[in-house]
Every structure is written in C-alpha cells, then in structure tokens.
Tab-separated table of C-alpha atoms in Angstrom:
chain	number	residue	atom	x	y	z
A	22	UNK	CA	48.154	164.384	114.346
A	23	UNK	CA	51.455	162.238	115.411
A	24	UNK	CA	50.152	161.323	118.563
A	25	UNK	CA	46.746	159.801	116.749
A	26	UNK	CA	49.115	157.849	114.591
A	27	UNK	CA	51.141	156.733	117.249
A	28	UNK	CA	48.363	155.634	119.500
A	29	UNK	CA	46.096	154.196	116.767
A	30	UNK	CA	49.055	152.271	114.913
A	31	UNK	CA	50.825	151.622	118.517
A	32	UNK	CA	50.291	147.566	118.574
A	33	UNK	CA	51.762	147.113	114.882
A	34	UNK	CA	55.027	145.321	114.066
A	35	UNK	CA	55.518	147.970	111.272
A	36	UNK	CA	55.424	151.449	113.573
A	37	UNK	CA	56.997	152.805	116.690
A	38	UNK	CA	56.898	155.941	118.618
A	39	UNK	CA	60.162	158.144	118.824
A	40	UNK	CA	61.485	158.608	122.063
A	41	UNK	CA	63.278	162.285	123.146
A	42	UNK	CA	67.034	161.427	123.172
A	43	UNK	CA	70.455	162.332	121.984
A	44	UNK	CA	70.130	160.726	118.985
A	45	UNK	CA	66.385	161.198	118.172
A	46	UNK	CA	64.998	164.989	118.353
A	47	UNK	CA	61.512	164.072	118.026
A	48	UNK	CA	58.913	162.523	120.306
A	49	UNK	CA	55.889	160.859	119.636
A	50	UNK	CA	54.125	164.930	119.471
A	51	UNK	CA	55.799	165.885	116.476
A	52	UNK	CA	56.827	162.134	114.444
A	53	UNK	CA	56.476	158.761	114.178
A	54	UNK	CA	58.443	155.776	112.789
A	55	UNK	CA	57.718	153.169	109.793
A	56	UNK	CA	59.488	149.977	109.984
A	57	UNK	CA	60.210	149.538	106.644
A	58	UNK	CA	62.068	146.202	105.309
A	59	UNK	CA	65.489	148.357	104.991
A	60	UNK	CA	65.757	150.270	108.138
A	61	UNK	CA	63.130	152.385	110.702
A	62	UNK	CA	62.048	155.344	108.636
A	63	UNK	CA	61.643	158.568	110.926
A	64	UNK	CA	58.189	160.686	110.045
A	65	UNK	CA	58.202	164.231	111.281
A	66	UNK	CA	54.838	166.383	111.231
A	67	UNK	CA	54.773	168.517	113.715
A	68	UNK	CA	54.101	171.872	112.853
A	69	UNK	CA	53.044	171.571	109.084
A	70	UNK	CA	49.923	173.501	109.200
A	71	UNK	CA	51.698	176.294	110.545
A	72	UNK	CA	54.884	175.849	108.017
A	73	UNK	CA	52.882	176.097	105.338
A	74	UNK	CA	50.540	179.246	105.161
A	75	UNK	CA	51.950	180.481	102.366
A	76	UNK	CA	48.866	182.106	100.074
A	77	UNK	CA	47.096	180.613	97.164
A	78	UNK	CA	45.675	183.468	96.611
A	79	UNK	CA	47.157	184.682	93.704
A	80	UNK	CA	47.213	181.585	91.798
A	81	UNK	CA	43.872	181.725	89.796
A	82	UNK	CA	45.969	183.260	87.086
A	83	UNK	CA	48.006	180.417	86.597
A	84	UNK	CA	44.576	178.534	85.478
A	85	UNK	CA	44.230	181.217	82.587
A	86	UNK	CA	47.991	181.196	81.475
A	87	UNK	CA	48.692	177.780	81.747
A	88	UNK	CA	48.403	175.797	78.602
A	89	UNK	CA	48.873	172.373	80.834
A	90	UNK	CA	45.229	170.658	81.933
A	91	UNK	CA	46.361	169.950	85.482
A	92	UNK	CA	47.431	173.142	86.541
A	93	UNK	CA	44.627	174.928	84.860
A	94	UNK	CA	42.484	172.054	86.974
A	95	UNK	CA	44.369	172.633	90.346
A	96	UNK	CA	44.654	176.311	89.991
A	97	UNK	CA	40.916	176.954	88.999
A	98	UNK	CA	39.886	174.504	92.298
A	99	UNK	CA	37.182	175.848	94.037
A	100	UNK	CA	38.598	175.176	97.361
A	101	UNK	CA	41.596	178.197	96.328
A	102	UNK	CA	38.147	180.163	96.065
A	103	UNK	CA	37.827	183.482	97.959
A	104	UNK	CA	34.627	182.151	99.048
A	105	UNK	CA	36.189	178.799	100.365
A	106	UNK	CA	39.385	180.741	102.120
A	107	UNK	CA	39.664	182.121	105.725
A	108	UNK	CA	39.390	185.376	106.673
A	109	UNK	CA	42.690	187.483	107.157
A	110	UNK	CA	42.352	191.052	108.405
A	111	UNK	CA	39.653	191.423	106.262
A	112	UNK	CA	40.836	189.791	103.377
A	113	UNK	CA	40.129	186.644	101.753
A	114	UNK	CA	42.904	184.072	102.629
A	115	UNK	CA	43.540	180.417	101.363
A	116	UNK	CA	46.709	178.599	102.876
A	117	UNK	CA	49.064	175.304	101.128
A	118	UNK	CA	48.158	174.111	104.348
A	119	UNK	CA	44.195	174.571	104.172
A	120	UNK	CA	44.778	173.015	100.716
A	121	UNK	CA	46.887	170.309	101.754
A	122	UNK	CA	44.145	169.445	104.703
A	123	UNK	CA	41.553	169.442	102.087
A	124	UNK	CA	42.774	167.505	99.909
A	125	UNK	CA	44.049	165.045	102.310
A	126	UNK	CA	40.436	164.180	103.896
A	127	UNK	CA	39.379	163.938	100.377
A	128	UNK	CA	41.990	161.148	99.789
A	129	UNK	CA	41.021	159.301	102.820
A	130	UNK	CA	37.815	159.116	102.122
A	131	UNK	CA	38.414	157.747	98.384
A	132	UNK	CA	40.712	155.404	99.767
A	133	UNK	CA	38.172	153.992	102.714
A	134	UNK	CA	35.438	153.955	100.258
A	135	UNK	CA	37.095	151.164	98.183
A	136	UNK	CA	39.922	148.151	99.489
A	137	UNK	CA	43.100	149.647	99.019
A	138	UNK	CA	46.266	147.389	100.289
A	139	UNK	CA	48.867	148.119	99.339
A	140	UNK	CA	50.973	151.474	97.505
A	141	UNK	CA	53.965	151.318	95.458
A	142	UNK	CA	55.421	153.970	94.043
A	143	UNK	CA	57.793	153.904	91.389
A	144	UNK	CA	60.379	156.054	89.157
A	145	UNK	CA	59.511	155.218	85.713
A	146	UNK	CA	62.338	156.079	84.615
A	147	UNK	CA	66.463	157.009	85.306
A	148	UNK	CA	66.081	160.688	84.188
A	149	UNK	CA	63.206	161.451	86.563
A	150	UNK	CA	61.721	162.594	83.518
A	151	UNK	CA	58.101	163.608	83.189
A	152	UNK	CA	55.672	161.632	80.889
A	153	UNK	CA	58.775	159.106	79.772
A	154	UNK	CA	58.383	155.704	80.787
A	155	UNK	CA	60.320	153.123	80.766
A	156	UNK	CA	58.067	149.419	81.232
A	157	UNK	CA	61.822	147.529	81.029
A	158	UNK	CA	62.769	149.554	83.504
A	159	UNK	CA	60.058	149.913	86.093
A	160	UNK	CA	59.414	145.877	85.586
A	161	UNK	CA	62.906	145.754	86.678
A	162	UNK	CA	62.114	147.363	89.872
A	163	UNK	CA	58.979	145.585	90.183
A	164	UNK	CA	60.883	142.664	90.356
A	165	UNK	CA	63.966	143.877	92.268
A	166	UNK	CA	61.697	145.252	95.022
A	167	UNK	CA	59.377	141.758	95.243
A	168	UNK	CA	56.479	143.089	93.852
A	169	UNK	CA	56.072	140.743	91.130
A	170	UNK	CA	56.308	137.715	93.185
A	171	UNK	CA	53.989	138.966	95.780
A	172	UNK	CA	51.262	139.202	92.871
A	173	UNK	CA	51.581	135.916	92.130
C-alpha cells in the first residue's frame, strides 16, 4: 500500500517518501509523509492488515442489545456475516482488518463517484463530547484554521 502512495503521489509538493535513517525508522515500504502547513506529518501502514485480525465474529449480539441505531447498523452489517468471512480451520472468520478493507474501497468509490476537494475535520466542541456542538466554537476554528476565507 505505502509504496503505491509514494509512487503515485511522488511528484506532489504536499508528500514525500521516508528515507531509512537514525532519525526516521520507516521507509517508503511501511509510511509515507504529508506536508502539512505546520510541519511533515509521518504516515505509518505497514503491517495493518496483519495487526488487526482481531474477530468480529461475536459481535452480531451487540446489534440485538444495543439500543443505539449505529451500532445495531454496523454490528448487523452483512459484510461481519459468516457467509461474507474467511475460512479459519473450519470456522467462519471475519477480521477488523477485512472490515476495515471493505469499508475502505467502499469509501473510495463514494468519494470518486462525486468531486470531493477538500476534508476538514473538526472538534465540535472542548469536551470531546458526543452529540454537543458548539457552532461559536467550531466557527472559531473555521476561522482560526483559514477555512472561512478560503470559501470566500
């Protein structure tokens, strides 16, 4: 994956490949770099699929016991299926990372089916509080961060 990003993003001002050094324990295999207004941001992915195996198997009764409609919609996904997982010594098997590659392609393809620019993302409020947000607040940000201007 990290050495698709690096060559396909290789000829942008905002990326750059890590180089193996002393200060840098990644190479272009396993990470790749952002260059974000503030400072290079460092990207490591190597290995996730294989990190993340846990089972999902034995969330179908969160779906039932859950009184909140997003896990009971996430949970119940067919995809966390038996008929959907891998086989493990003869067993049914669904991974966080067969999920997470699922639902990743699916994102993708939303995203290339419309004209998607630009992402912010935003605290909404100081607490980190679910469902509480502050507009006062996140318009401060907005503005702090040059969002509002850019709009214009």
């Amino acid at each position: 994956f990290c050495l698709a990003v690096n060559q396909k993003h290789q000829d942008s001002p905002f990326f750059t490949s890590p180089k193996l050094s002393k200060s840098c324990p990644v190479d272009a295999s396993s990470g790749f770099i952002v260059r974000h207004f503030a400072a290079d941001v460092l990207y490591r992915a190597g290995a996730f699929l294989e990190s993340n195996s846990d089972s999902l198997q034995s969330t179908h009764w969160l779906a039932d016991a859950s009184t909140v409609a997003v896990v009971r919609h996430l949970c119940s996904a067919p995809e966390l299926s038996s008929s959907s997982s891998t086989k493990r010594n003869g067993a049914s098997f669904g991974s966080v990372g067969q999920r997470f590659s699922a639902d990743l392609a699916e994102l993708i393809q939303t995203l290339s089916a419309g004209e998607t620019h630009f992402i912010r993302c935003m605290k909404p409020n100081l607490q980190q509080a679910p469902a509480l947000f502050h507009a006062d607040y996140v318009r401060s940000r907005l503005r702090a961060a040059g969002s509002l201007t850019a709009l214009r």
